Every structure is written in C-alpha cells, then in structure tokens.
PDB file of C-alpha atoms in Angstrom:
ATOM      1  CA  UNK A   1       4.580 -21.589 -13.331  1.00 47.00           C
ATOM      2  CA  UNK A   2       2.161 -18.677 -12.879  1.00 73.00           C
ATOM      3  CA  UNK A   3       2.077 -17.076  -9.452  1.00 89.00           C
ATOM      4  CA  UNK A   4      -0.750 -18.377  -7.255  1.00 94.00           C
ATOM      5  CA  UNK A   5      -3.095 -16.059  -5.350  1.00 96.00           C
ATOM      6  CA  UNK A   6      -5.525 -17.136  -2.628  1.00 97.00           C
ATOM      7  CA  UNK A   7      -8.526 -14.821  -2.083  1.00 97.00           C
ATOM      8  CA  UNK A   8     -10.214 -15.048   1.336  1.00 97.00           C
ATOM      9  CA  UNK A   9     -13.403 -12.991   1.116  1.00 96.00           C
ATOM     10  CA  UNK A  10     -16.848 -13.847   2.513  1.00 95.00           C
ATOM     11  CA  UNK A  11     -18.861 -11.779  -0.004  1.00 94.00           C
ATOM     12  CA  UNK A  12     -19.415 -14.207  -2.874  1.00 94.00           C
ATOM     13  CA  UNK A  13     -19.829 -11.557  -5.580  1.00 93.00           C
ATOM     14  CA  UNK A  14     -16.588  -9.821  -4.621  1.00 93.00           C
ATOM     15  CA  UNK A  15     -14.696 -13.089  -4.209  1.00 94.00           C
ATOM     16  CA  UNK A  16     -15.847 -14.372  -7.615  1.00 93.00           C
ATOM     17  CA  UNK A  17     -14.974 -11.091  -9.357  1.00 90.00           C
ATOM     18  CA  UNK A  18     -11.507 -10.902  -7.787  1.00 92.00           C
ATOM     19  CA  UNK A  19     -10.691 -14.521  -8.635  1.00 92.00           C
ATOM     20  CA  UNK A  20     -11.871 -13.964 -12.218  1.00 87.00           C
ATOM     21  CA  UNK A  21      -9.850 -10.758 -12.534  1.00 84.00           C
ATOM     22  CA  UNK A  22      -6.691 -12.377 -11.213  1.00 88.00           C
ATOM     23  CA  UNK A  23      -7.184 -15.397 -13.478  1.00 84.00           C
ATOM     24  CA  UNK A  24      -7.629 -13.098 -16.480  1.00 75.00           C
ATOM     25  CA  UNK A  25      -4.331 -11.424 -15.559  1.00 76.00           C
ATOM     26  CA  UNK A  26      -2.576 -14.787 -15.773  1.00 76.00           C
ATOM     27  CA  UNK A  27      -2.484 -15.840 -12.133  1.00 87.00           C
ATOM     28  CA  UNK A  28      -3.568 -19.139 -10.644  1.00 89.00           C
ATOM     29  CA  UNK A  29      -6.327 -17.920  -8.339  1.00 93.00           C
ATOM     30  CA  UNK A  30      -8.561 -19.660  -5.818  1.00 96.00           C
ATOM     31  CA  UNK A  31     -11.200 -18.293  -3.448  1.00 97.00           C
ATOM     32  CA  UNK A  32     -12.340 -19.156   0.068  1.00 97.00           C
ATOM     33  CA  UNK A  33     -15.302 -17.670   2.015  1.00 97.00           C
ATOM     34  CA  UNK A  34     -13.434 -17.724   5.332  1.00 97.00           C
ATOM     35  CA  UNK A  35     -10.154 -18.744   6.938  1.00 95.00           C
ATOM     36  CA  UNK A  36     -11.180 -22.142   8.308  1.00 95.00           C
ATOM     37  CA  UNK A  37      -8.921 -24.010   5.861  1.00 96.00           C
ATOM     38  CA  UNK A  38      -6.149 -21.420   5.639  1.00 96.00           C
ATOM     39  CA  UNK A  39      -3.447 -23.572   7.248  1.00 96.00           C
ATOM     40  CA  UNK A  40      -4.244 -26.438   4.881  1.00 96.00           C
ATOM     41  CA  UNK A  41      -4.423 -24.100   1.866  1.00 96.00           C
ATOM     42  CA  UNK A  42      -1.008 -22.635   2.648  1.00 96.00           C
ATOM     43  CA  UNK A  43       0.411 -26.154   2.387  1.00 94.00           C
ATOM     44  CA  UNK A  44      -1.700 -27.615  -0.430  1.00 94.00           C
ATOM     45  CA  UNK A  45      -2.246 -24.571  -2.680  1.00 94.00           C
ATOM     46  CA  UNK A  46       1.046 -22.879  -1.737  1.00 94.00           C
ATOM     47  CA  UNK A  47      -0.049 -19.334  -2.652  1.00 96.00           C
ATOM     48  CA  UNK A  48       2.550 -16.726  -3.521  1.00 95.00           C
ATOM     49  CA  UNK A  49       0.158 -14.077  -2.221  1.00 97.00           C
ATOM     50  CA  UNK A  50      -3.005 -14.017  -0.114  1.00 97.00           C
ATOM     51  CA  UNK A  51      -5.733 -11.389  -0.482  1.00 97.00           C
ATOM     52  CA  UNK A  52      -7.337 -11.154   2.964  1.00 95.00           C
ATOM     53  CA  UNK A  53     -10.623  -9.488   3.818  1.00 93.00           C
ATOM     54  CA  UNK A  54     -10.573  -8.080   7.346  1.00 90.00           C
ATOM     55  CA  UNK A  55     -14.229  -8.595   8.262  1.00 89.00           C
ATOM     56  CA  UNK A  56     -14.556 -12.385   8.043  1.00 93.00           C
ATOM     57  CA  UNK A  57     -16.729 -14.845   9.966  1.00 93.00           C
ATOM     58  CA  UNK A  58     -14.728 -16.696  12.594  1.00 93.00           C
ATOM     59  CA  UNK A  59     -11.120 -15.540  12.569  1.00 94.00           C
ATOM     60  CA  UNK A  60     -10.810 -12.042  11.143  1.00 93.00           C
ATOM     61  CA  UNK A  61      -8.234 -10.905   8.605  1.00 92.00           C
ATOM     62  CA  UNK A  62      -5.791  -9.692  11.240  1.00 92.00           C
ATOM     63  CA  UNK A  63      -5.751 -13.136  12.888  1.00 94.00           C
ATOM     64  CA  UNK A  64      -5.272 -14.781   9.498  1.00 96.00           C
ATOM     65  CA  UNK A  65      -2.488 -12.332   8.648  1.00 95.00           C
ATOM     66  CA  UNK A  66      -0.650 -13.585  11.708  1.00 95.00           C
ATOM     67  CA  UNK A  67      -1.098 -17.187  10.506  1.00 96.00           C
ATOM     68  CA  UNK A  68       0.325 -16.356   7.088  1.00 96.00           C
ATOM     69  CA  UNK A  69       3.291 -14.528   8.569  1.00 94.00           C
ATOM     70  CA  UNK A  70       4.088 -17.355  11.016  1.00 94.00           C
ATOM     71  CA  UNK A  71       3.770 -20.235   8.559  1.00 93.00           C
ATOM     72  CA  UNK A  72       4.339 -18.923   5.023  1.00 93.00           C
ATOM     73  CA  UNK A  73       6.437 -16.620   2.904  1.00 93.00           C
ATOM     74  CA  UNK A  74       3.408 -15.473   0.918  1.00 95.00           C
ATOM     75  CA  UNK A  75       2.722 -11.806   0.334  1.00 95.00           C
ATOM     76  CA  UNK A  76      -0.461 -10.324   1.793  1.00 96.00           C
ATOM     77  CA  UNK A  77      -2.829  -7.662   0.484  1.00 96.00           C
ATOM     78  CA  UNK A  78      -5.526  -6.675   2.980  1.00 92.00           C
ATOM     79  CA  UNK A  79      -8.979  -6.024   1.551  1.00 87.00           C
ATOM     80  CA  UNK A  80     -11.592  -4.327   3.691  1.00 82.00           C
ATOM     81  CA  UNK A  81     -14.379  -1.788   3.930  1.00 77.00           C
ATOM     82  CA  UNK A  82     -12.646  -0.236   6.916  1.00 68.00           C
ATOM     83  CA  UNK A  83     -10.842   2.954   5.958  1.00 65.00           C
ATOM     84  CA  UNK A  84      -9.740   4.116   9.391  1.00 66.00           C
ATOM     85  CA  UNK A  85      -6.059   4.923   9.666  1.00 67.00           C
ATOM     86  CA  UNK A  86      -5.716   2.711  12.750  1.00 72.00           C
ATOM     87  CA  UNK A  87      -6.932  -0.339  10.807  1.00 71.00           C
ATOM     88  CA  UNK A  88      -4.566   0.324   7.924  1.00 70.00           C
ATOM     89  CA  UNK A  89      -1.652   0.783  10.277  1.00 73.00           C
ATOM     90  CA  UNK A  90      -2.555  -2.381  12.188  1.00 75.00           C
ATOM     91  CA  UNK A  91      -2.481  -4.392   8.986  1.00 71.00           C
ATOM     92  CA  UNK A  92       0.751  -2.880   7.724  1.00 74.00           C
ATOM     93  CA  UNK A  93       2.472  -3.173  11.090  1.00 76.00           C
ATOM     94  CA  UNK A  94       1.291  -6.774  11.258  1.00 82.00           C
ATOM     95  CA  UNK A  95       3.176  -7.562   8.074  1.00 88.00           C
ATOM     96  CA  UNK A  96       0.711  -6.839   5.262  1.00 91.00           C
ATOM     97  CA  UNK A  97       2.383  -5.749   2.031  1.00 93.00           C
ATOM     98  CA  UNK A  98      -0.466  -3.525   0.869  1.00 92.00           C
ATOM     99  CA  UNK A  99      -3.946  -2.425   1.870  1.00 88.00           C
ATOM    100  CA  UNK A 100      -6.905  -1.864  -0.500  1.00 89.00           C
ATOM    101  CA  UNK A 101     -10.096  -0.237   0.786  1.00 85.00           C
ATOM    102  CA  UNK A 102     -13.578  -1.146  -0.483  1.00 85.00           C
ATOM    103  CA  UNK A 103     -15.177  -0.107  -2.728  1.00 83.00           C
ATOM    104  CA  UNK A 104     -12.275  -0.675  -5.076  1.00 85.00           C
ATOM    105  CA  UNK A 105     -11.631  -0.889  -8.790  1.00 81.00           C
ATOM    106  CA  UNK A 106     -10.783  -4.469  -9.768  1.00 85.00           C
ATOM    107  CA  UNK A 107      -8.032  -3.366 -12.144  1.00 80.00           C
ATOM    108  CA  UNK A 108      -6.377  -1.450  -9.313  1.00 83.00           C
ATOM    109  CA  UNK A 109      -6.434  -4.495  -7.016  1.00 89.00           C
ATOM    110  CA  UNK A 110      -4.892  -6.661  -9.742  1.00 87.00           C
ATOM    111  CA  UNK A 111      -2.217  -4.014 -10.298  1.00 84.00           C
ATOM    112  CA  UNK A 112      -1.490  -3.874  -6.546  1.00 88.00           C
ATOM    113  CA  UNK A 113      -1.184  -7.670  -6.411  1.00 91.00           C
ATOM    114  CA  UNK A 114       1.164  -7.584  -9.403  1.00 87.00           C
ATOM    115  CA  UNK A 115       3.303  -4.880  -7.785  1.00 86.00           C
ATOM    116  CA  UNK A 116       3.665  -6.855  -4.539  1.00 91.00           C
ATOM    117  CA  UNK A 117       4.522 -10.069  -6.390  1.00 90.00           C
ATOM    118  CA  UNK A 118       7.060  -8.215  -8.509  1.00 83.00           C
ATOM    119  CA  UNK A 119       8.763  -6.789  -5.408  1.00 86.00           C
ATOM    120  CA  UNK A 120       8.902 -10.310  -4.029  1.00 86.00           C
ATOM    121  CA  UNK A 121      10.439 -11.633  -7.236  1.00 81.00           C
ATOM    122  CA  UNK A 122       7.445 -13.925  -7.812  1.00 80.00           C
ATOM    123  CA  UNK A 123       6.583 -12.645 -11.287  1.00 72.00           C
ATOM    124  CA  UNK A 124       8.724 -12.562 -14.433  1.00 64.00           C
ATOM    125  CA  UNK A 125      10.363  -9.182 -14.908  1.00 65.00           C
ATOM    126  CA  UNK A 126       9.689  -9.343 -18.654  1.00 76.00           C
ATOM    127  CA  UNK A 127       6.366  -9.369 -20.479  1.00 81.00           C
ATOM    128  CA  UNK A 128       5.950 -10.049 -24.190  1.00 86.00           C
ATOM    129  CA  UNK A 129       2.934  -8.814 -26.142  1.00 89.00           C
ATOM    130  CA  UNK A 130       3.386  -9.613 -29.798  1.00 89.00           C
ATOM    131  CA  UNK A 131       6.716  -8.089 -30.801  1.00 93.00           C
ATOM    132  CA  UNK A 132       6.754  -5.806 -27.733  1.00 94.00           C
ATOM    133  CA  UNK A 133       9.076  -6.693 -24.854  1.00 92.00           C
ATOM    134  CA  UNK A 134       8.694  -4.946 -21.485  1.00 90.00           C
ATOM    135  CA  UNK A 135      11.463  -5.478 -18.936  1.00 85.00           C
ATOM    136  CA  UNK A 136      10.078  -3.980 -15.733  1.00 73.00           C
ATOM    137  CA  UNK A 137      13.186  -4.724 -13.684  1.00 70.00           C
ATOM    138  CA  UNK A 138      15.468  -2.921 -16.130  1.00 78.00           C
ATOM    139  CA  UNK A 139      12.936  -0.223 -16.989  1.00 82.00           C
ATOM    140  CA  UNK A 140      13.377  -1.014 -20.677  1.00 90.00           C
ATOM    141  CA  UNK A 141      10.913  -1.438 -23.526  1.00 94.00           C
ATOM    142  CA  UNK A 142      11.756  -2.845 -26.968  1.00 94.00           C
ATOM    143  CA  UNK A 143       9.710  -3.386 -30.076  1.00 95.00           C
ATOM    144  CA  UNK A 144      11.073  -5.670 -32.763  1.00 92.00           C
ATOM    145  CA  UNK A 145      14.362  -5.420 -30.888  1.00 91.00           C
ATOM    146  CA  UNK A 146      14.573  -1.626 -31.098  1.00 94.00           C
ATOM    147  CA  UNK A 147      14.454   0.408 -27.862  1.00 94.00           C
ATOM    148  CA  UNK A 148      11.335   2.484 -27.160  1.00 95.00           C
ATOM    149  CA  UNK A 149      12.134   5.608 -25.172  1.00 94.00           C
ATOM    150  CA  UNK A 150       9.430   6.327 -22.607  1.00 94.00           C
ATOM    151  CA  UNK A 151       9.040   8.780 -19.765  1.00 93.00           C
ATOM    152  CA  UNK A 152       8.655   7.365 -16.254  1.00 89.00           C
ATOM    153  CA  UNK A 153       4.890   7.974 -16.359  1.00 90.00           C
ATOM    154  CA  UNK A 154       4.526   6.395 -19.796  1.00 93.00           C
ATOM    155  CA  UNK A 155       6.438   3.337 -18.589  1.00 91.00           C
ATOM    156  CA  UNK A 156       4.199   3.056 -15.528  1.00 87.00           C
ATOM    157  CA  UNK A 157       1.131   3.351 -17.758  1.00 91.00           C
ATOM    158  CA  UNK A 158       2.450   0.677 -20.109  1.00 92.00           C
ATOM    159  CA  UNK A 159       3.221  -1.683 -17.215  1.00 86.00           C
ATOM    160  CA  UNK A 160      -0.310  -1.163 -15.881  1.00 86.00           C
ATOM    161  CA  UNK A 161      -1.871  -1.880 -19.270  1.00 89.00           C
ATOM    162  CA  UNK A 162       0.406  -4.899 -19.724  1.00 87.00           C
ATOM    163  CA  UNK A 163      -0.774  -6.313 -16.388  1.00 79.00           C
ATOM    164  CA  UNK A 164      -4.338  -5.969 -17.751  1.00 80.00           C
ATOM    165  CA  UNK A 165      -3.442  -7.094 -21.282  1.00 82.00           C
ATOM    166  CA  UNK A 166      -6.413  -8.297 -23.261  1.00 83.00           C
ATOM    167  CA  UNK A 167      -8.862  -6.602 -20.873  1.00 84.00           C
ATOM    168  CA  UNK A 168     -10.533  -3.251 -21.472  1.00 89.00           C
ATOM    169  CA  UNK A 169      -9.790  -0.704 -18.741  1.00 87.00           C
ATOM    170  CA  UNK A 170     -11.590   2.616 -18.341  1.00 88.00           C
ATOM    171  CA  UNK A 171     -10.037   6.041 -17.892  1.00 88.00           C
ATOM    172  CA  UNK A 172     -11.107   5.974 -14.255  1.00 84.00           C
ATOM    173  CA  UNK A 173      -9.417   2.624 -13.686  1.00 83.00           C
ATOM    174  CA  UNK A 174      -6.228   3.913 -15.290  1.00 86.00           C
ATOM    175  CA  UNK A 175      -6.311   7.092 -13.195  1.00 83.00           C
ATOM    176  CA  UNK A 176      -6.613   5.003 -10.037  1.00 77.00           C
ATOM    177  CA  UNK A 177      -4.108   2.338 -11.041  1.00 76.00           C
ATOM    178  CA  UNK A 178      -1.399   4.637 -12.437  1.00 82.00           C
ATOM    179  CA  UNK A 179      -1.869   7.967 -10.658  1.00 79.00           C
ATOM    180  CA  UNK A 180      -3.648   6.731  -7.525  1.00 69.00           C
ATOM    181  CA  UNK A 181      -6.758   8.913  -7.688  1.00 66.00           C
ATOM    182  CA  UNK A 182     -10.008   9.364  -9.598  1.00 60.00           C
ATOM    183  CA  UNK A 183     -10.939  13.027  -9.055  1.00 65.00           C
ATOM    184  CA  UNK A 184      -8.743  14.354 -11.848  1.00 67.00           C
ATOM    185  CA  UNK A 185      -9.250  15.450 -15.451  1.00 74.00           C
ATOM    186  CA  UNK A 186      -9.559  12.264 -17.575  1.00 74.00           C
ATOM    187  CA  UNK A 187      -7.851  14.193 -20.376  1.00 87.00           C
ATOM    188  CA  UNK A 188      -4.653  13.344 -18.476  1.00 88.00           C
ATOM    189  CA  UNK A 189      -5.193   9.727 -19.488  1.00 91.00           C
ATOM    190  CA  UNK A 190      -5.951  10.625 -23.102  1.00 93.00           C
ATOM    191  CA  UNK A 191      -2.767  12.678 -23.429  1.00 94.00           C
ATOM    192  CA  UNK A 192      -0.520   9.933 -22.047  1.00 94.00           C
ATOM    193  CA  UNK A 193      -2.274   7.148 -23.958  1.00 95.00           C
ATOM    194  CA  UNK A 194      -1.858   9.104 -27.198  1.00 95.00           C
ATOM    195  CA  UNK A 195       1.838   9.688 -26.508  1.00 96.00           C
ATOM    196  CA  UNK A 196       2.382   6.043 -25.592  1.00 96.00           C
ATOM    197  CA  UNK A 197       0.511   4.812 -28.664  1.00 95.00           C
ATOM    198  CA  UNK A 198       2.613   7.056 -30.905  1.00 95.00           C
ATOM    199  CA  UNK A 199       5.878   5.831 -29.401  1.00 96.00           C
ATOM    200  CA  UNK A 200       4.885   2.169 -29.652  1.00 95.00           C
ATOM    201  CA  UNK A 201       4.350   2.627 -33.397  1.00 94.00           C
ATOM    202  CA  UNK A 202       2.629   0.354 -35.884  1.00 93.00           C
ATOM    203  CA  UNK A 203       0.997  -2.097 -36.106  1.00 92.00           C
ATOM    204  CA  UNK A 204      -1.078  -0.713 -33.266  1.00 92.00           C
ATOM    205  CA  UNK A 205      -0.983  -2.506 -29.911  1.00 94.00           C
ATOM    206  CA  UNK A 206      -2.878   0.011 -27.784  1.00 95.00           C
ATOM    207  CA  UNK A 207      -6.508   0.123 -28.909  1.00 94.00           C
ATOM    208  CA  UNK A 208      -9.406   2.408 -28.026  1.00 94.00           C
ATOM    209  CA  UNK A 209     -12.722   0.707 -27.283  1.00 93.00           C
ATOM    210  CA  UNK A 210     -15.237   3.463 -27.871  1.00 91.00           C
ATOM    211  CA  UNK A 211     -17.257   4.332 -24.794  1.00 89.00           C
ATOM    212  CA  UNK A 212     -15.353   1.865 -22.588  1.00 91.00           C
ATOM    213  CA  UNK A 213     -11.638   2.609 -22.479  1.00 92.00           C
ATOM    214  CA  UNK A 214      -8.410   1.086 -23.730  1.00 94.00           C
ATOM    215  CA  UNK A 215      -6.930  -2.358 -24.218  1.00 93.00           C
ATOM    216  CA  UNK A 216      -3.374  -3.535 -24.908  1.00 93.00           C
ATOM    217  CA  UNK A 217      -3.306  -6.529 -27.223  1.00 90.00           C
ATOM    218  CA  UNK A 218      -1.299  -7.823 -30.146  1.00 85.00           C
ATOM    219  CA  UNK A 219      -3.805  -7.424 -32.981  1.00 73.00           C
ATOM    220  CA  UNK A 220      -4.999  -4.700 -35.267  1.00 52.00           C
ATOM    221  CA  UNK A 221      -8.745  -4.873 -34.683  1.00 46.00           C
TER     222      UNK A 221
END
C-alpha cells in the first residue's frame, strides 16, 4: 500500500497544491484546514507522515506536533512562513523530522517527504521505471539487468527525478531539491543531466521539455 500523508494547512491554494503534488508522486494524500480532527485522522486515516503548518487557526503546528508525537508513529514535516532559527529549532527539538520554509518549491517538499519516509522505512527501497531499477537502499541502479555506474551526485539526481517521475521539473527545482540552493549556475544541472542521460543509455528515459525542464518517464516521446 502507498504511504499516506496528511497535510494540515489553512491556506486552501497551498493545501490543494501539496495534496496534488503528493498524489502525483504516488502517495495517498489528504488535506485538512486545521487540526480540529487530528486525533480522529490519526486513527482513521493512519498517516505515515503529517505535513504541519505552524500558523494554524486554533491549535498551532507546535501543539499538533506534540499530539502526533504522543499518539502516533507518523513522521512530521513542519511547513511555515516563519524562518527564524528559534522556530526551526523548536520544531526539530519537539520531534519534527524536517522543516520546510515558505515560499517553497513543491518538488522540494515532495522530495523532503520522500526522504523522511525512506528513513522511516515507509517507502519501497526500489523504484522501477520501464526497464530501469533503482535500489536506493543499496545505492544501485540497473537497466535491463546490467549495472549503471553513477557518481554520488548523479545517483542523488536520479533518485530526485524518480520521486517526481512523470512530472516536469525545472532547473531551479532540481537545484533546490538536489543541491539545496537556487542561487547557482543552472549549467550545473545541464552538465549532470547530460551525464546521467548518457549513462542511462537508450531508449531514452530522461527527457528535456523545452522551456520547462526535465522529466523521467519510460517512453521515447
């Protein structure tokens, strides 16, 4: 069964986008505008991970984090416009597994959720895309059964693209999701994408969508 993610966010546009992004990545995702039903959701929906906004009506994200930690084994990613160090530390010391600051890139949030779930053992360690097999736990990649030798950065890039498989991601999203920053020469992405594409071989799996970015999918269009 796909991992389940509960998104508690009062801004409807953000909540809808995050739920859609997580669903597109293969997760069972549900959204709530506040934490009024959190205790019931932890029992009925049984999320593997909860994305918690800090600034919520009623009980804030820190109070809800305490509820999750007392009553559930779910992972927690805090989502907030607050970027003060004290707030980040409060969330992490309270048991949050990660902390994403608004404004954020959706692909990065999905990648962060995937990373937390993987550390928790809540996602399969292997991903298959056509005849490509990625074993994240073993750090191995095979195509048609033959090993594909990748550098550590190329493997991280491939895992990021695999988490977003079927979705177009921009150079900026890749820079943030793989390298952790955006103020860097986008040629860095082009160089690593070209090297990864060459090593993956034919038929092509890593496609360029002109003017938009890149997408990993098992077709030749």
